[in-house]
Amino acid sequence: MKKKSMIRALVALLVVLGFFQNCSKVAFNKVETQDTPRVLAVPTIAIEGGQPFTNKLNVNVDIEARSYSEVFLTNDPDCTGPAIWSSIESTKPWTLIKAEQTNIVYAKFKAADGRMSLCASAEIFHDSVPPVGDFLSVPKSFLNVQSATLEFFAEDTGGSGIDKLECRLNMGPIDTCSSLTHLMFLNEGVNSVYYRAVDKAKNPSEFQLASWWVDITKPTVTIASAPLAMINKKNTQIVSVGSDGVGSGIDRHVCLVDNIKIDPCPLTYIATDLPEGPHIFQV
């Protein structure tokens, strides 16, 4: 019996070896398949390129979602509500539903094999109301110097906040300015400064205007009518005429009569009860 068992085991071993010898001649073809990745990248969205503020209700939602094929955008928190799927694009138009406040847009993504992402979100503050501003101090209407100082104030209560102040001198370019501005080397004549505020949502306020006249050219004055060098009466009159060309104009005349200042001095000065002796009139 022992001998027969050994013979049977030897026969079985030979059969197995023969099977594997035949299998070694079988050829296998390798087939490449492209399936959805086992680990999906985390998708993200941003509104208007990630800007924190906008003055538009119609915005663009930027999408970064590798490994996914469809997206579902919604205003419902946590992506609740019926899903309306669409193919993924790098940017999709969207309409914000809350004016003058924070808006949150939600998104869910679906891969080709049916797997879905968690609910992603992005927020932006809508602000379409411009700030308000006004001058705190401006130059006097007429200056005899070529420099001036102005101060401007602006606020954006409840909005996105003041981003910058802009100003323009006369018809020059619009520049960024500080709230306190010192101007030098001003031209003679009328000078104008325009000021406005711009908030963080890019809403500009209305321009506020300050104007004044720079006049550094002295006026001229002449005596048009005067008494003779020698008179024999106690009363006389002197007529003076002033001119300021294209300047700011004559404000008043000031004269000295025998070194006594008269301000203002009438254009026709009438002297009465003059004592005997010399008299001097200056204007």
mmCIF file of C-alpha atoms in Angstrom:
data_model
loop_
_atom_site.group_PDB
_atom_site.id
_atom_site.type_symbol
_atom_site.label_atom_id
_atom_site.label_comp_id
_atom_site.label_asym_id
_atom_site.label_seq_id
_atom_site.Cartn_x
_atom_site.Cartn_y
_atom_site.Cartn_z
ATOM 1 C CA MET A 1 0.000 0.000 0.000
ATOM 2 C CA LYS A 2 2.767 2.375 0.872
ATOM 3 C CA LYS A 3 4.419 1.705 -2.473
ATOM 4 C CA LYS A 4 1.187 2.369 -4.381
ATOM 5 C CA SER A 5 0.700 5.732 -2.620
ATOM 6 C CA MET A 6 4.152 6.853 -3.593
ATOM 7 C CA ILE A 7 3.499 5.894 -7.223
ATOM 8 C CA ARG A 8 0.234 7.896 -7.259
ATOM 9 C CA ALA A 9 1.924 11.014 -5.818
ATOM 10 C CA LEU A 10 4.671 10.821 -8.411
ATOM 11 C CA VAL A 11 2.128 10.588 -11.242
ATOM 12 C CA ALA A 12 0.225 13.640 -9.902
ATOM 13 C CA LEU A 13 3.426 15.662 -9.696
ATOM 14 C CA LEU A 14 4.297 14.844 -13.290
ATOM 15 C CA VAL A 15 0.824 15.946 -14.441
ATOM 16 C CA VAL A 16 1.166 19.323 -12.663
ATOM 17 C CA LEU A 17 4.615 19.936 -14.080
ATOM 18 C CA GLY A 18 3.335 19.189 -17.531
ATOM 19 C CA PHE A 19 0.469 21.690 -17.084
ATOM 20 C CA PHE A 20 2.765 24.551 -16.098
ATOM 21 C CA GLN A 21 5.140 23.693 -18.897
ATOM 22 C CA ASN A 22 2.303 24.163 -21.381
ATOM 23 C CA CYS A 23 1.152 27.402 -19.700
ATOM 24 C CA SER A 24 4.572 28.992 -20.097
ATOM 25 C CA LYS A 25 3.891 29.191 -23.793
ATOM 26 C CA VAL A 26 0.731 31.311 -23.423
ATOM 27 C CA ALA A 27 1.119 35.072 -24.396
ATOM 28 C CA PHE A 28 -0.718 37.882 -22.528
ATOM 29 C CA ASN A 29 -1.615 41.318 -23.978
ATOM 30 C CA LYS A 30 -1.420 44.424 -21.662
ATOM 31 C CA VAL A 31 -4.379 46.783 -22.112
ATOM 32 C CA GLU A 32 -4.058 50.424 -20.949
ATOM 33 C CA THR A 33 -7.206 51.917 -19.365
ATOM 34 C CA GLN A 34 -7.826 55.504 -18.253
ATOM 35 C CA ASP A 35 -10.155 55.541 -15.283
ATOM 36 C CA THR A 36 -11.113 58.374 -12.920
ATOM 37 C CA PRO A 37 -8.266 58.882 -10.412
ATOM 38 C CA ARG A 38 -8.656 56.957 -7.190
ATOM 39 C CA VAL A 39 -8.043 60.183 -5.191
ATOM 40 C CA LEU A 40 -9.839 63.284 -6.470
ATOM 41 C CA ALA A 41 -8.359 66.777 -6.108
ATOM 42 C CA VAL A 42 -10.240 69.204 -3.874
ATOM 43 C CA PRO A 43 -12.236 71.608 -6.123
ATOM 44 C CA THR A 44 -12.446 75.335 -5.423
ATOM 45 C CA ILE A 45 -14.405 78.345 -6.667
ATOM 46 C CA ALA A 46 -13.769 82.105 -6.551
ATOM 47 C CA ILE A 47 -15.951 85.083 -7.490
ATOM 48 C CA GLU A 48 -14.537 87.803 -9.757
ATOM 49 C CA GLY A 49 -11.032 86.383 -9.492
ATOM 50 C CA GLY A 50 -11.152 86.249 -5.703
ATOM 51 C CA GLN A 51 -11.931 89.943 -5.216
ATOM 52 C CA PRO A 52 -13.570 90.715 -1.848
ATOM 53 C CA PHE A 53 -15.872 93.416 -3.279
ATOM 54 C CA THR A 54 -17.867 94.068 -6.443
ATOM 55 C CA ASN A 55 -20.297 96.731 -7.657
ATOM 56 C CA LYS A 56 -22.029 94.300 -10.054
ATOM 57 C CA LEU A 57 -24.788 91.748 -9.471
ATOM 58 C CA ASN A 58 -23.844 89.823 -12.621
ATOM 59 C CA VAL A 59 -20.475 88.258 -11.813
ATOM 60 C CA ASN A 60 -18.175 85.463 -12.967
ATOM 61 C CA VAL A 61 -17.452 82.369 -10.882
ATOM 62 C CA ASP A 62 -13.966 80.953 -11.460
ATOM 63 C CA ILE A 63 -13.715 77.166 -11.179
ATOM 64 C CA GLU A 64 -10.713 74.965 -10.395
ATOM 65 C CA ALA A 65 -11.841 71.324 -10.415
ATOM 66 C CA ARG A 66 -9.453 68.738 -11.835
ATOM 67 C CA SER A 67 -10.784 65.171 -12.049
ATOM 68 C CA TYR A 68 -14.405 66.365 -12.153
ATOM 69 C CA SER A 69 -16.668 66.653 -15.170
ATOM 70 C CA GLU A 70 -19.804 68.409 -13.901
ATOM 71 C CA VAL A 71 -20.634 71.243 -11.519
ATOM 72 C CA PHE A 72 -23.751 72.397 -9.696
ATOM 73 C CA LEU A 73 -23.847 76.086 -8.651
ATOM 74 C CA THR A 74 -26.423 77.341 -6.177
ATOM 75 C CA ASN A 75 -27.268 80.089 -3.711
ATOM 76 C CA ASP A 76 -28.592 77.489 -1.249
ATOM 77 C CA PRO A 77 -26.349 76.891 1.786
ATOM 78 C CA ASP A 78 -24.598 73.507 1.879
ATOM 79 C CA CYS A 79 -25.680 72.823 -1.724
ATOM 80 C CA THR A 80 -29.201 71.833 -0.717
ATOM 81 C CA GLY A 81 -32.075 71.918 -3.153
ATOM 82 C CA PRO A 82 -32.467 70.317 -6.579
ATOM 83 C CA ALA A 83 -29.158 69.937 -8.406
ATOM 84 C CA ILE A 84 -28.860 71.313 -11.933
ATOM 85 C CA TRP A 85 -25.630 69.888 -13.330
ATOM 86 C CA SER A 86 -23.645 71.424 -16.172
ATOM 87 C CA SER A 87 -20.278 70.737 -17.745
ATOM 88 C CA ILE A 88 -17.272 72.304 -16.050
ATOM 89 C CA GLU A 89 -15.751 75.446 -17.545
ATOM 90 C CA SER A 90 -13.017 77.651 -16.130
ATOM 91 C CA THR A 91 -15.515 80.507 -15.670
ATOM 92 C CA LYS A 92 -19.292 80.538 -15.375
ATOM 93 C CA PRO A 93 -21.617 83.568 -15.185
ATOM 94 C CA TRP A 94 -23.678 83.971 -12.039
ATOM 95 C CA THR A 95 -26.158 86.483 -10.623
ATOM 96 C CA LEU A 96 -25.888 87.586 -7.012
ATOM 97 C CA ILE A 97 -29.225 87.794 -5.196
ATOM 98 C CA LYS A 98 -28.375 90.191 -2.327
ATOM 99 C CA ALA A 99 -27.676 93.837 -3.141
ATOM 100 C CA GLU A 100 -25.476 95.909 -0.828
ATOM 101 C CA GLN A 101 -24.435 92.978 1.371
ATOM 102 C CA THR A 102 -22.384 89.790 1.472
ATOM 103 C CA ASN A 103 -23.261 87.044 -1.034
ATOM 104 C CA ILE A 104 -22.142 83.390 -0.793
ATOM 105 C CA VAL A 105 -22.144 81.098 -3.828
ATOM 106 C CA TYR A 106 -22.002 77.318 -3.293
ATOM 107 C CA ALA A 107 -20.821 74.578 -5.656
ATOM 108 C CA LYS A 108 -20.797 70.792 -5.793
ATOM 109 C CA PHE A 109 -18.834 68.703 -8.275
ATOM 110 C CA LYS A 110 -19.376 65.260 -9.833
ATOM 111 C CA ALA A 111 -16.750 62.972 -11.366
ATOM 112 C CA ALA A 112 -17.248 60.720 -14.370
ATOM 113 C CA ASP A 113 -17.632 57.660 -12.117
ATOM 114 C CA GLY A 114 -20.409 59.348 -10.125
ATOM 115 C CA ARG A 115 -18.403 60.348 -7.093
ATOM 116 C CA MET A 116 -19.287 63.808 -5.744
ATOM 117 C CA SER A 117 -17.311 66.419 -3.848
ATOM 118 C CA LEU A 118 -18.176 68.186 -0.654
ATOM 119 C CA CYS A 119 -19.963 71.540 -0.970
ATOM 120 C CA ALA A 120 -17.474 74.325 -1.815
ATOM 121 C CA SER A 121 -18.236 78.020 -1.378
ATOM 122 C CA ALA A 122 -16.953 81.546 -2.049
ATOM 123 C CA GLU A 123 -18.183 84.937 -0.875
ATOM 124 C CA ILE A 124 -18.108 88.530 -2.082
ATOM 125 C CA PHE A 125 -19.556 91.805 -0.793
ATOM 126 C CA HIS A 126 -21.819 93.697 -3.207
ATOM 127 C CA ASP A 127 -21.574 97.500 -3.008
ATOM 128 C CA SER A 128 -22.961 99.757 -5.724
ATOM 129 C CA VAL A 129 -23.391 102.905 -3.615
ATOM 130 C CA PRO A 130 -20.585 105.464 -4.104
ATOM 131 C CA PRO A 131 -18.953 107.173 -1.132
ATOM 132 C CA VAL A 132 -19.536 110.838 -0.271
ATOM 133 C CA GLY A 133 -16.935 113.524 0.226
ATOM 134 C CA ASP A 134 -16.444 117.254 0.630
ATOM 135 C CA PHE A 135 -13.744 119.833 1.321
ATOM 136 C CA LEU A 136 -12.874 120.628 4.915
ATOM 137 C CA SER A 137 -10.769 123.651 3.926
ATOM 138 C CA VAL A 138 -10.110 125.493 0.678
ATOM 139 C CA PRO A 139 -8.054 128.584 -0.282
ATOM 140 C CA LYS A 140 -9.529 132.057 -0.124
ATOM 141 C CA SER A 141 -11.127 133.338 -3.309
ATOM 142 C CA PHE A 142 -8.073 135.490 -4.144
ATOM 143 C CA LEU A 143 -4.422 134.756 -3.331
ATOM 144 C CA ASN A 144 -1.283 136.785 -4.000
ATOM 145 C CA VAL A 145 0.954 133.701 -3.625
ATOM 146 C CA GLN A 146 1.492 130.723 -5.923
ATOM 147 C CA SER A 147 0.806 128.076 -3.288
ATOM 148 C CA ALA A 148 -2.339 126.731 -1.626
ATOM 149 C CA THR A 149 -3.486 124.024 0.807
ATOM 150 C CA LEU A 150 -6.680 121.988 0.615
ATOM 151 C CA GLU A 151 -8.149 119.311 2.881
ATOM 152 C CA PHE A 152 -10.730 116.736 1.794
ATOM 153 C CA PHE A 153 -12.899 114.313 3.767
ATOM 154 C CA ALA A 154 -14.747 111.199 2.536
ATOM 155 C CA GLU A 155 -16.734 108.358 4.079
ATOM 156 C CA ASP A 156 -18.437 105.170 2.887
ATOM 157 C CA THR A 157 -20.786 104.268 5.714
ATOM 158 C CA GLY A 158 -22.061 100.703 5.457
ATOM 159 C CA GLY A 159 -20.198 100.056 2.215
ATOM 160 C CA SER A 160 -16.906 98.498 1.232
ATOM 161 C CA GLY A 161 -14.834 101.359 2.665
ATOM 162 C CA ILE A 162 -12.688 104.092 1.130
ATOM 163 C CA ASP A 163 -9.962 102.740 -1.133
ATOM 164 C CA LYS A 164 -8.356 105.993 -2.310
ATOM 165 C CA LEU A 165 -8.813 109.694 -2.969
ATOM 166 C CA GLU A 166 -8.287 111.134 -6.438
ATOM 167 C CA CYS A 167 -7.743 114.724 -7.500
ATOM 168 C CA ARG A 168 -7.046 116.787 -10.598
ATOM 169 C CA LEU A 169 -5.523 120.266 -10.852
ATOM 170 C CA ASN A 170 -7.158 122.363 -13.550
ATOM 171 C CA MET A 171 -7.438 120.126 -16.633
ATOM 172 C CA GLY A 172 -4.476 117.900 -15.771
ATOM 173 C CA PRO A 173 -4.539 114.126 -15.277
ATOM 174 C CA ILE A 174 -6.378 112.434 -12.411
ATOM 175 C CA ASP A 175 -3.909 111.386 -9.706
ATOM 176 C CA THR A 176 -4.119 109.626 -6.357
ATOM 177 C CA CYS A 177 -4.019 112.234 -3.582
ATOM 178 C CA SER A 178 -3.933 112.380 0.185
ATOM 179 C CA SER A 179 -6.642 114.050 2.224
ATOM 180 C CA LEU A 180 -4.316 117.044 2.795
ATOM 181 C CA THR A 181 -2.769 118.506 -0.349
ATOM 182 C CA HIS A 182 -0.184 121.275 -0.661
ATOM 183 C CA LEU A 183 0.049 122.887 -4.109
ATOM 184 C CA MET A 184 3.058 124.857 -5.314
ATOM 185 C CA PHE A 185 3.994 126.926 -8.386
ATOM 186 C CA LEU A 186 0.401 127.694 -9.297
ATOM 187 C CA ASN A 187 -0.259 129.699 -12.446
ATOM 188 C CA GLU A 188 -1.651 133.187 -12.274
ATOM 189 C CA GLY A 189 -5.350 133.328 -12.930
ATOM 190 C CA VAL A 190 -8.106 130.909 -11.973
ATOM 191 C CA ASN A 191 -6.990 127.584 -10.476
ATOM 192 C CA SER A 192 -9.354 124.667 -9.872
ATOM 193 C CA VAL A 193 -8.951 121.421 -7.954
ATOM 194 C CA TYR A 194 -11.339 118.510 -8.413
ATOM 195 C CA TYR A 195 -11.521 115.907 -5.642
ATOM 196 C CA ARG A 196 -13.355 112.583 -5.337
ATOM 197 C CA ALA A 197 -13.284 109.338 -3.340
ATOM 198 C CA VAL A 198 -13.263 105.771 -4.695
ATOM 199 C CA ASP A 199 -14.405 102.870 -2.527
ATOM 200 C CA LYS A 200 -13.050 99.308 -2.502
ATOM 201 C CA ALA A 201 -15.804 98.170 -4.857
ATOM 202 C CA LYS A 202 -14.538 100.749 -7.419
ATOM 203 C CA ASN A 203 -17.477 103.148 -7.024
ATOM 204 C CA PRO A 204 -16.329 106.784 -7.522
ATOM 205 C CA SER A 205 -18.036 109.678 -5.799
ATOM 206 C CA GLU A 206 -18.981 112.861 -7.624
ATOM 207 C CA PHE A 207 -16.128 115.316 -8.135
ATOM 208 C CA GLN A 208 -16.120 118.240 -5.686
ATOM 209 C CA LEU A 209 -14.706 121.519 -7.026
ATOM 210 C CA ALA A 210 -12.676 124.233 -5.340
ATOM 211 C CA SER A 211 -11.610 127.326 -7.350
ATOM 212 C CA TRP A 212 -9.655 130.479 -6.540
ATOM 213 C CA TRP A 213 -7.677 133.226 -8.265
ATOM 214 C CA VAL A 214 -3.901 133.615 -8.054
ATOM 215 C CA ASP A 215 -2.755 137.180 -8.755
ATOM 216 C CA ILE A 216 0.856 138.170 -8.053
ATOM 217 C CA THR A 217 0.958 141.152 -10.445
ATOM 218 C CA LYS A 218 0.461 144.504 -8.740
ATOM 219 C CA PRO A 219 -2.219 146.819 -10.103
ATOM 220 C CA THR A 220 -1.419 150.304 -11.413
ATOM 221 C CA VAL A 221 -2.890 153.606 -10.312
ATOM 222 C CA THR A 222 -2.675 157.089 -11.793
ATOM 223 C CA ILE A 223 -3.914 160.521 -10.722
ATOM 224 C CA ALA A 224 -6.267 161.615 -13.454
ATOM 225 C CA SER A 225 -7.104 165.019 -12.018
ATOM 226 C CA ALA A 226 -5.206 167.111 -9.448
ATOM 227 C CA PRO A 227 -5.071 170.766 -8.356
ATOM 228 C CA LEU A 228 -2.374 173.068 -9.568
ATOM 229 C CA ALA A 229 0.855 173.269 -7.608
ATOM 230 C CA MET A 230 -0.288 176.592 -6.125
ATOM 231 C CA ILE A 231 -3.923 177.274 -5.255
ATOM 232 C CA ASN A 232 -5.625 180.097 -3.388
ATOM 233 C CA LYS A 233 -8.576 178.203 -1.923
ATOM 234 C CA LYS A 234 -9.106 175.818 0.988
ATOM 235 C CA ASN A 235 -11.093 173.197 -0.950
ATOM 236 C CA THR A 236 -9.974 170.993 -3.849
ATOM 237 C CA GLN A 237 -10.405 167.505 -5.257
ATOM 238 C CA ILE A 238 -8.175 164.776 -6.629
ATOM 239 C CA VAL A 239 -9.321 161.965 -8.965
ATOM 240 C CA SER A 240 -7.381 158.662 -9.126
ATOM 241 C CA VAL A 241 -7.838 155.750 -11.555
ATOM 242 C CA GLY A 242 -6.686 152.190 -10.946
ATOM 243 C CA SER A 243 -6.214 149.271 -13.343
ATOM 244 C CA ASP A 244 -5.437 145.566 -12.817
ATOM 245 C CA GLY A 245 -5.334 144.410 -16.427
ATOM 246 C CA VAL A 246 -6.400 140.762 -16.593
ATOM 247 C CA GLY A 247 -5.770 140.241 -12.882
ATOM 248 C CA SER A 248 -8.216 139.722 -10.068
ATOM 249 C CA GLY A 249 -9.520 143.291 -10.242
ATOM 250 C CA ILE A 250 -9.305 146.370 -8.049
ATOM 251 C CA ASP A 251 -10.520 145.783 -4.518
ATOM 252 C CA ARG A 252 -10.135 149.351 -3.158
ATOM 253 C CA HIS A 253 -7.887 152.410 -3.196
ATOM 254 C CA VAL A 254 -5.737 153.405 -0.202
ATOM 255 C CA CYS A 255 -4.325 156.911 0.035
ATOM 256 C CA LEU A 256 -2.192 159.106 2.304
ATOM 257 C CA VAL A 257 -3.149 162.744 2.781
ATOM 258 C CA ASP A 258 -0.362 164.582 4.565
ATOM 259 C CA ASN A 259 0.814 161.147 5.860
ATOM 260 C CA ILE A 260 -2.629 160.297 7.224
ATOM 261 C CA LYS A 261 -3.850 156.922 5.880
ATOM 262 C CA ILE A 262 -7.330 156.765 4.414
ATOM 263 C CA ASP A 263 -8.577 153.206 3.730
ATOM 264 C CA PRO A 264 -10.604 152.953 1.648
ATOM 265 C CA CYS A 265 -9.899 156.104 -0.269
ATOM 266 C CA PRO A 266 -12.606 157.377 -2.630
ATOM 267 C CA LEU A 267 -11.733 157.603 -6.312
ATOM 268 C CA THR A 268 -12.560 161.293 -6.105
ATOM 269 C CA TYR A 269 -11.021 162.638 -2.938
ATOM 270 C CA ILE A 270 -12.351 166.012 -1.808
ATOM 271 C CA ALA A 271 -10.138 168.015 0.539
ATOM 272 C CA THR A 272 -11.767 170.751 2.605
ATOM 273 C CA ASP A 273 -10.567 173.429 4.995
ATOM 274 C CA LEU A 274 -6.948 173.015 3.986
ATOM 275 C CA PRO A 275 -4.595 175.145 6.036
ATOM 276 C CA GLU A 276 -2.041 177.315 4.317
ATOM 277 C CA GLY A 277 1.161 175.572 3.344
ATOM 278 C CA PRO A 278 2.212 172.520 1.376
ATOM 279 C CA HIS A 279 0.050 169.392 1.173
ATOM 280 C CA ILE A 280 0.889 165.915 -0.167
ATOM 281 C CA PHE A 281 -1.565 163.334 -1.600
ATOM 282 C CA GLN A 282 -0.382 159.753 -2.299
ATOM 283 C CA VAL A 283 -2.487 156.872 -3.642
#
